Coordinates of C-alpha atoms in Angstrom, one line a residue:
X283 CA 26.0 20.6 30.3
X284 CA 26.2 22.2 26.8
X285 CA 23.2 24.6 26.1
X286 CA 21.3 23.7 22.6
X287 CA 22.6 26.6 19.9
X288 CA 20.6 29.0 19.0
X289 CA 18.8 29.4 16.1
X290 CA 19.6 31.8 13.2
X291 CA 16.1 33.5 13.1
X292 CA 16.2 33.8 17.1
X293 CA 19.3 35.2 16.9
X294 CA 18.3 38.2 14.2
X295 CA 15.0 38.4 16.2
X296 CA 16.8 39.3 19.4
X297 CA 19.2 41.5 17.8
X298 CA 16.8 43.6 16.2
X299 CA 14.1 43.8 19.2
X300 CA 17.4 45.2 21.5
X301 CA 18.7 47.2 18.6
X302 CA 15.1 49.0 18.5
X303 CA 15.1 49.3 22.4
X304 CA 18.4 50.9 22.2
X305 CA 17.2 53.6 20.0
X306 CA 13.8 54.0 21.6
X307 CA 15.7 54.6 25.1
X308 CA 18.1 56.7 23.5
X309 CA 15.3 58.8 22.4
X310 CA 13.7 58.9 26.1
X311 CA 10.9 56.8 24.6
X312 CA 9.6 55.0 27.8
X313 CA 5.7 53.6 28.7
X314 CA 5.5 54.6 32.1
X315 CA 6.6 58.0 33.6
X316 CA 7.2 57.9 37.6
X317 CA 8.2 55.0 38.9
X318 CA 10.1 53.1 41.7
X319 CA 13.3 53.3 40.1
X320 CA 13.9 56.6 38.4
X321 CA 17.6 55.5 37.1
X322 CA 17.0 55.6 33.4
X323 CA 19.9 52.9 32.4
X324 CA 17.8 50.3 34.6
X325 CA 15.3 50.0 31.9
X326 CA 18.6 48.2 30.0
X327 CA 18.5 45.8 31.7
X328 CA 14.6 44.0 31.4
X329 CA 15.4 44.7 27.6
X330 CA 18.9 42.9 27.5
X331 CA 17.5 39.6 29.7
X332 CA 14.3 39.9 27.3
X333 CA 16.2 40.2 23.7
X334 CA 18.4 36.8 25.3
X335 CA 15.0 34.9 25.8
X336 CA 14.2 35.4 22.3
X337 CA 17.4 34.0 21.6
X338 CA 16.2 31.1 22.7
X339 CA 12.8 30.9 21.8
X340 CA 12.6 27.9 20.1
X341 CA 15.7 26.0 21.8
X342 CA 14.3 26.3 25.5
X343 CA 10.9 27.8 25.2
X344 CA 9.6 27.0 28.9
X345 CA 12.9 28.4 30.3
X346 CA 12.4 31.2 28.3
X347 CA 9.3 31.8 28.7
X348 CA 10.0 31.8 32.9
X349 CA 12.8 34.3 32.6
X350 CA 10.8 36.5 30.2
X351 CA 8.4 36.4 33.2
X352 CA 10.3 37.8 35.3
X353 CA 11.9 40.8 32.9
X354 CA 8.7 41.7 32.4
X355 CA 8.1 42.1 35.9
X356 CA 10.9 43.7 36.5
X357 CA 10.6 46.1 33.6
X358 CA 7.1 47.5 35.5
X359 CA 9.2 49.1 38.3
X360 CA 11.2 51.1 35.6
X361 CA 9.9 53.4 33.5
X362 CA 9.7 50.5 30.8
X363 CA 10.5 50.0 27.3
X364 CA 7.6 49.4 24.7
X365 CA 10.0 46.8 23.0
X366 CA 10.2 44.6 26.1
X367 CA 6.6 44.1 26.4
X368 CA 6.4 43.3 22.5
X369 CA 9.4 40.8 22.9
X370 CA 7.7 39.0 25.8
X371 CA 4.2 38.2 23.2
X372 CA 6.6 36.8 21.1
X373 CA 8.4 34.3 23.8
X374 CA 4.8 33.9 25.0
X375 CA 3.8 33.0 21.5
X376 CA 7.0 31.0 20.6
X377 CA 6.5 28.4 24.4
X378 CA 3.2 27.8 22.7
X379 CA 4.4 26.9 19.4
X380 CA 8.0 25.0 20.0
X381 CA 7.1 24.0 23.8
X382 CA 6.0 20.7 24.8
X383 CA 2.8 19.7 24.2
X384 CA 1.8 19.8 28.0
X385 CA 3.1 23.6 27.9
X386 CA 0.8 24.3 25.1
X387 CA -2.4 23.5 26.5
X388 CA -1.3 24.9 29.8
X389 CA -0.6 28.3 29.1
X390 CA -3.3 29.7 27.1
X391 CA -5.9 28.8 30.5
X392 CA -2.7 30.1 32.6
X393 CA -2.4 33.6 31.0
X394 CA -6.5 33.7 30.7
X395 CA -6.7 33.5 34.7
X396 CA -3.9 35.7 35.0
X397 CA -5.6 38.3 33.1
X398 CA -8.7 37.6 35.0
X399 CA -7.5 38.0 38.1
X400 CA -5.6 40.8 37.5
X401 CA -8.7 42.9 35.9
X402 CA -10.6 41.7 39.1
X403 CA -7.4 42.8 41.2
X404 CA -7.2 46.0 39.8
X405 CA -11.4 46.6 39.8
X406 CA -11.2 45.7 43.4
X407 CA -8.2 47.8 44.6
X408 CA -9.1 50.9 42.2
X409 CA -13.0 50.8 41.7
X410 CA -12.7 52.1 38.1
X411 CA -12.7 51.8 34.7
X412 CA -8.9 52.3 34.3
X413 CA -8.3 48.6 35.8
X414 CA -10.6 47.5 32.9
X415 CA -8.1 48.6 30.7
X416 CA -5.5 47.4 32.7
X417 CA -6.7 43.5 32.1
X418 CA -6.7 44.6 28.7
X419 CA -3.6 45.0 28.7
X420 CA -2.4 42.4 30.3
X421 CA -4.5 40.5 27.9
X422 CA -2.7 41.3 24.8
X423 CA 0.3 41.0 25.9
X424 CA -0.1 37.4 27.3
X425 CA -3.4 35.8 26.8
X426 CA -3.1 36.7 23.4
X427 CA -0.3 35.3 21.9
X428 CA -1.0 32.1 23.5
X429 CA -4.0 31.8 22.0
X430 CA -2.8 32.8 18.6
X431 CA 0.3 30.2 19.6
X432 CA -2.2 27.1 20.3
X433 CA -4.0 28.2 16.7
X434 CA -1.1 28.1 14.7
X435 CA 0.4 25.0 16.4
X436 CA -2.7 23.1 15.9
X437 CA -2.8 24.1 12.2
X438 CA 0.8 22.5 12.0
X439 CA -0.1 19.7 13.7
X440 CA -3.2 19.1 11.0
X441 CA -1.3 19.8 8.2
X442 CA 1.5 17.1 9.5
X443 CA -1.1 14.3 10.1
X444 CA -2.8 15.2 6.6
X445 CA 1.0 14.7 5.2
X446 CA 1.4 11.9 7.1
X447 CA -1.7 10.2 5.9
X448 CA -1.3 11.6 2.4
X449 CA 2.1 9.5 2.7
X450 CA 0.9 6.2 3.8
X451 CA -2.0 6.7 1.1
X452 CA 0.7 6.7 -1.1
X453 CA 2.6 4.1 0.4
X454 CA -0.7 1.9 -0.1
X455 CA -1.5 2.4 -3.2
X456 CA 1.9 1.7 -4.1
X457 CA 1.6 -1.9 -2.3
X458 CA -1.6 -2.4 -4.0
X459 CA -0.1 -1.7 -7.2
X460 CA 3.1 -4.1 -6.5
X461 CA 0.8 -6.7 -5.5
X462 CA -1.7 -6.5 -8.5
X463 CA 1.5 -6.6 -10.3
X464 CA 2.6 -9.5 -8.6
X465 CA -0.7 -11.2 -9.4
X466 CA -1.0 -10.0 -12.3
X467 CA 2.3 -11.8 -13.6
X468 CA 1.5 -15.0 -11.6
X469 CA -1.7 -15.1 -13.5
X470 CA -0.3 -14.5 -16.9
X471 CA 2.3 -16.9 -16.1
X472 CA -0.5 -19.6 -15.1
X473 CA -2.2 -19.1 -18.8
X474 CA 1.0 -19.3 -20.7
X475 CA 1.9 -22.4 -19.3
X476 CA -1.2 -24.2 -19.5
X477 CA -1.3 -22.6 -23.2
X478 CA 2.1 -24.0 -24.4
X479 CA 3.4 -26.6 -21.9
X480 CA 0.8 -29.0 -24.2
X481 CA 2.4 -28.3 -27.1
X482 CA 5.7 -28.6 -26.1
X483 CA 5.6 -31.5 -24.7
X484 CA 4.2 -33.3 -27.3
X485 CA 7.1 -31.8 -29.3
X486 CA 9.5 -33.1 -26.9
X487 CA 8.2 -36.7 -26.4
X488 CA 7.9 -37.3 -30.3
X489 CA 11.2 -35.5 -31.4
X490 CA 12.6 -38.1 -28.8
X491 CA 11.1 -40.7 -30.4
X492 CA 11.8 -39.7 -34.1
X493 CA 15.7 -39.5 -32.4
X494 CA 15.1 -43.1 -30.9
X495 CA 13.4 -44.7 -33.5
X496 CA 15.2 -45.7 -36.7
X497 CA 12.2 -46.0 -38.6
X498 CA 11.2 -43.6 -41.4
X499 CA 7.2 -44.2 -41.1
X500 CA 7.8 -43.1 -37.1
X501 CA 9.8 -40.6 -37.9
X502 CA 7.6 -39.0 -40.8
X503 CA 4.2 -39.3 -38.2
X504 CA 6.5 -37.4 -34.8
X505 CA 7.9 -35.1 -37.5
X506 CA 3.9 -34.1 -38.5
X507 CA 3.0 -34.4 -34.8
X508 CA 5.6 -32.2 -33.8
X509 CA 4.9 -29.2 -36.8
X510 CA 1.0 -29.3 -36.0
X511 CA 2.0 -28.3 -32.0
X512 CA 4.7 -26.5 -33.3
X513 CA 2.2 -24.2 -35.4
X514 CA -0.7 -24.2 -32.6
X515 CA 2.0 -23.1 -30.1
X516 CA 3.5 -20.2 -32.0
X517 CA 0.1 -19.2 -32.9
X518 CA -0.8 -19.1 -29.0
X519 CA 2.5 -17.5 -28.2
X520 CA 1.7 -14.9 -30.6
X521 CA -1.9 -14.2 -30.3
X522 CA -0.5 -13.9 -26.4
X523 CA 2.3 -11.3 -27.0
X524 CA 0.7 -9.2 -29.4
X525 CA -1.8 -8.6 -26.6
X526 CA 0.5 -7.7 -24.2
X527 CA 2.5 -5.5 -26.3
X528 CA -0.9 -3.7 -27.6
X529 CA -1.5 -0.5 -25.5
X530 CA -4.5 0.4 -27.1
X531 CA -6.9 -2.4 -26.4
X532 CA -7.6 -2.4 -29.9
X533 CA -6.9 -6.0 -30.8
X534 CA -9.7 -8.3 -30.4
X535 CA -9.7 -10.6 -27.3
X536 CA -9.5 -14.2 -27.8
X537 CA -12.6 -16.1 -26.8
X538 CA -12.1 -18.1 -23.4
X539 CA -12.0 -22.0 -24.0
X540 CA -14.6 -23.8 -22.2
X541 CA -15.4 -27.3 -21.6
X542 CA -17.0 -28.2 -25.1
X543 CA -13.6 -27.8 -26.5
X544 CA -12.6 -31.2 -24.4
X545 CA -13.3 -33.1 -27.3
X546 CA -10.8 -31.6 -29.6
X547 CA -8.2 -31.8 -26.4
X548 CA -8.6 -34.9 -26.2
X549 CA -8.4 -36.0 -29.5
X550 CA -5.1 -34.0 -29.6
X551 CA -4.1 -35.6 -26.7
X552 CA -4.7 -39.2 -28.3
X553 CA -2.5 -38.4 -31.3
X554 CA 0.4 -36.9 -28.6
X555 CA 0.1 -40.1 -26.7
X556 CA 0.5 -42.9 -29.4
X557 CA 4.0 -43.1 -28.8
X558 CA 3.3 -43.6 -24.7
X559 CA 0.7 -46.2 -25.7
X560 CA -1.7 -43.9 -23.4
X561 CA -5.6 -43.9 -24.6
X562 CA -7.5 -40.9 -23.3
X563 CA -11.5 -41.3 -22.6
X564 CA -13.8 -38.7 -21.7
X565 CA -16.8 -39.9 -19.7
X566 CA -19.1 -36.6 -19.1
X567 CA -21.6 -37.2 -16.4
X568 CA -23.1 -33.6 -16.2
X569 CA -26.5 -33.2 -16.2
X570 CA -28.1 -31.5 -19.7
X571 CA -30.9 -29.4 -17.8
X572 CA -28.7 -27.3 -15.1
X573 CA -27.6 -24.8 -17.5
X574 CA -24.5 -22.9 -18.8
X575 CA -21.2 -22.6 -16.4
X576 CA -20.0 -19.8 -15.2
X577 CA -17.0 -18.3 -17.4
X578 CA -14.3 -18.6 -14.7
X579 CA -15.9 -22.1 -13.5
X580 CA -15.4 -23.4 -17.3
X581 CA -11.9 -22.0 -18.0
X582 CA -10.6 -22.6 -14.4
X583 CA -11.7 -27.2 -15.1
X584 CA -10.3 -26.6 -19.2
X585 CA -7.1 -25.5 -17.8
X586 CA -6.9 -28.3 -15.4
X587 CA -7.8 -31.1 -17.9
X588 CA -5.5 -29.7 -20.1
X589 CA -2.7 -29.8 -17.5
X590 CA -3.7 -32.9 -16.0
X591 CA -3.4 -34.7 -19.8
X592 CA 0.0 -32.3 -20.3
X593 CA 1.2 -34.2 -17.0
X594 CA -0.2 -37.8 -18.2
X595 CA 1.6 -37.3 -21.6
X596 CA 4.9 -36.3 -19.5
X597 CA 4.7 -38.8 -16.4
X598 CA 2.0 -41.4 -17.1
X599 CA 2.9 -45.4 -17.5
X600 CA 1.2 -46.7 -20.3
X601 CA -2.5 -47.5 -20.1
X602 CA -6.0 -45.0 -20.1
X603 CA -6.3 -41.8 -19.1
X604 CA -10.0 -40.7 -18.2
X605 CA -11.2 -37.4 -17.7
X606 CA -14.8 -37.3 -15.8
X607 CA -16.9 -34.5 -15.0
X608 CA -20.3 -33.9 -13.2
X609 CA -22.5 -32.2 -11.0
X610 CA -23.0 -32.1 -6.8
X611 CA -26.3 -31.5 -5.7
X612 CA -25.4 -28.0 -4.6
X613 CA -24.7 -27.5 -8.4
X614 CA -20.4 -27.7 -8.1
X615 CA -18.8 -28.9 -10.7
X616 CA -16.6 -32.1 -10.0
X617 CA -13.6 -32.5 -12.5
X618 CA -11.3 -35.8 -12.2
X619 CA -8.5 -37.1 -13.7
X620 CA -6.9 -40.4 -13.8
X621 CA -3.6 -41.7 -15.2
X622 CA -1.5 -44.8 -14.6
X623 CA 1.1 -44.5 -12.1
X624 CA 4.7 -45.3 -12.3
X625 CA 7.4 -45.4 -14.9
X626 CA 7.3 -44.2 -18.2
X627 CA 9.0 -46.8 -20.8
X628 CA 9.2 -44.5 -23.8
X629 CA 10.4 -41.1 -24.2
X630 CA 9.4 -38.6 -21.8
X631 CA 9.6 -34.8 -20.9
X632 CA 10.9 -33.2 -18.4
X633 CA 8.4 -31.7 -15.8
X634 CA 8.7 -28.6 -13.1
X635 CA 6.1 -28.8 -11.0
X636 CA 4.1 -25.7 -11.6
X637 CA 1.6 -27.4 -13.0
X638 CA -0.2 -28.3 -10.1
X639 CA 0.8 -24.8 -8.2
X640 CA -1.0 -23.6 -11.3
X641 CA -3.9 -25.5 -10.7
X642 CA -4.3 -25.6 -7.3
X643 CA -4.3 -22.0 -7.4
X644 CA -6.6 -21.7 -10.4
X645 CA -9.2 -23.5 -7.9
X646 CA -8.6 -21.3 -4.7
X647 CA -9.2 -18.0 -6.7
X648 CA -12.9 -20.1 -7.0
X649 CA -13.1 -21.0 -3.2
X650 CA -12.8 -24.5 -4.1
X651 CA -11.2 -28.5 -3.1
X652 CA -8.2 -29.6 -5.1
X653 CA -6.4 -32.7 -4.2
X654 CA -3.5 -34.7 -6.3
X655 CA -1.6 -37.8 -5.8
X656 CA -1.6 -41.8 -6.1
X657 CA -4.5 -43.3 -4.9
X658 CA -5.1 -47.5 -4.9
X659 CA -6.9 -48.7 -8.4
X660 CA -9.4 -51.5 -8.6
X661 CA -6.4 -53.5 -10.1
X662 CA -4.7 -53.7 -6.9
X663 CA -2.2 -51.5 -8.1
X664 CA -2.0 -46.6 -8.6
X665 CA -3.6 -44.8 -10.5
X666 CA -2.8 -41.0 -9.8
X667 CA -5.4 -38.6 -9.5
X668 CA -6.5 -35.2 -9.7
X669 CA -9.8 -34.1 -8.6
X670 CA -11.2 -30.9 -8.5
X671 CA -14.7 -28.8 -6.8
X672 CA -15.6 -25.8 -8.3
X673 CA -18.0 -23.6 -6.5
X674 CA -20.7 -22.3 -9.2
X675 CA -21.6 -19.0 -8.5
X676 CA -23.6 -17.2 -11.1
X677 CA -22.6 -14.1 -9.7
X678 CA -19.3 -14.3 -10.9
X679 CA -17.1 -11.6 -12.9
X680 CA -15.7 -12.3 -16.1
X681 CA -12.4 -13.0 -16.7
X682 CA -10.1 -11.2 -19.1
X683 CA -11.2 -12.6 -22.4
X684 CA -7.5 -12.5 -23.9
X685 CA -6.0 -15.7 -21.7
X686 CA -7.4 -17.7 -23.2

């Protein structure tokens, strides 16, 4: 079995308490004047097995500790070394602080009875005052340290749970932050493509069809189709990323749209669809009396018109589009979209399919029902759908003005 080494501060801790018991003993410096054993060079020998213990101190405290025990013991029937006794405190003290945690608690109430019982001893056997000083004694050298052992190691072991939780404090915040990052880029991620995806697909479908086409009256109307998106797109794209490049917050925020602007969308959405032969109708069945929408509410069913006619424009077979909004008893807002379903004869754009992530998303941030997907049409034949429930909570926060 290979003992654990020693550590440095042990070792120049033992080597200084026997270097100063050497000198002291060399000097005839001893605590006790007649006893048992009169040979002087005996006293060596408590002070050599003591100095080892403190060797190991903090390698093998409870084995130290025992073996200090019994140096000390032995050192009473000598005429003693001062530097024994102040060596022993120190094991005592060190068992506390590097022992086990059982050790710890046990020998502070261990060296308290000892001391108690041997000031009671002593009363009993002498009947005076000197045994008082004897417990005394016996109290500083072992009761003592222990205590001042259990202080110190339960300072330590404050001071390790306050780093500890200090560190996974830290280690929160730091998930917090990466997932209001995360969020944070989904978000802005959402708004830029509902903001541009509109544009550029219009761009795409009628530069395909000014490509197709061989006819300069086509060609002229896609060409001023595509600069008009072209021109609101940039401008979005820039109002966007001089926002997020401003550190200041000095730039004004763009207004959130909201749903009287669904109009205009779809009137933009007519002249992108002319070359889908898609028409785009808007029947608003909300009532006039219930009052404004919540901001969040408004810009969560704008984005997902705008989306849902961005998806028509992209996937839709030629026929009407019809956007319908209104109001459930409990004062939800119901948005809907229809489109024909199935293949697209004329030019078309390619489409990812974070369209609907964004919107279905857009409507769980609101506690709210999406669904999306063919359903049967009166014709016999699909029409697909999208159908939303916003929640309307006049509570809610506002949203960042700028994604808009």
């Amino acid at each position: 079995m290979t003992l654990p080494r020693p550590h440095r501060d042990d070792l120049l801790i033992a080597a200084g308490g026997l270097a100063i018991g050497l000198l002291m003993w060399s000097f005839g410096l001893h605590t006790q004047a007649d006893r048992l054993i009169t040979a002087r060079w005996v006293t060596l020998i408590p002070l050599v097995v003591m100095a080892s213990m403190e060797a190991l101190r903090r390698t093998m405290p409870q084995t130290a500790l025992a073996v200090a025990t019994l140096a000390l013991v032995a050192d009473q029937f000598t005429y003693g070394s001062l530097v024994t006794a102040l060596m022993f405190t120190d094991v005592v003290y060190a068992a506390v602080v590097y022992g086990s945690p059982a050790s710890a608690r046990r020998i502070p109430y261990t060296t308290g009875l000892i001391t108690i019982g041997v000031t009671i001893g002593f009363l009993v056997w002498w009947q005076n005052a000197v045994a008082l000083l004897i417990g005394l004694i016996t109290g500083m050298v072992s009761f003592l340290p222990a205590v001042t052992g259990a202080v110190v190691r339960n300072h330590r072991q404050a001071a390790d749970a306050a780093r500890l939780r200090a560190e996974q404090t830290a280690l929160l915040a730091e998930m917090d932050r990466t997932q209001a990052v995360v969020a944070e880029r989904a978000r802005m991620a959402r708004e830029l493509h509902d903001m541009v995806a509109n544009h550029l697909s219009a761009i795409a479908i009628h530069s395909t069809a000014a490509l197709s086409i061989d006819d300069p009256g086509t060609t002229r109307q896609a060409l001023t189709v595509i600069r008009e998106n072209s021109v609101e797109g940039l401008a979005e794209m820039r109002r966007l990323i001089g926002l997020l490049r401003d550190s200041t917050g000095d730039v004004e925020p763009a207004a959130a749209p909201t749903l009287d602007g669904l109009e205009a969308l779809l009137a933009q959405a007519r002249t992108n669809g002319e070359p889908s032969a898609l028409t785009f109708t808007l029947d608003d069945g909300r009532p006039r009396d219930t009052g404004s929408l919540p901001t969040p509410v408004e810009l969560a069913a704008y984005r997902i018109v705008q989306e849902s006619l961005t998806n028509a424009l992209k996937h839709a077979a030629p026929g009407e589009v019809r956007v319908e909004l209104g109001r459930r008893p409990d004062g939800a807002l119901t948005v809907g979209v229809s489109s024909p379903f199935g293949g697209q004869p004329g030019p078309r754009a390619p489409g990812s399919g974070a369209g609907l992530v964004g919107m279905r998303e857009r409507v769980a941030l609101l506690d709210g029902e999406f669904e999306a997907g063919p359903v049967p049409a009166d014709d016999g034949g699909k029409v697909w759908r999208v159908r939303a429930v916003l929640p309307v909570d006049t509570n809610d926060k506002e949203p960042q003005a700028w994604f808009g």
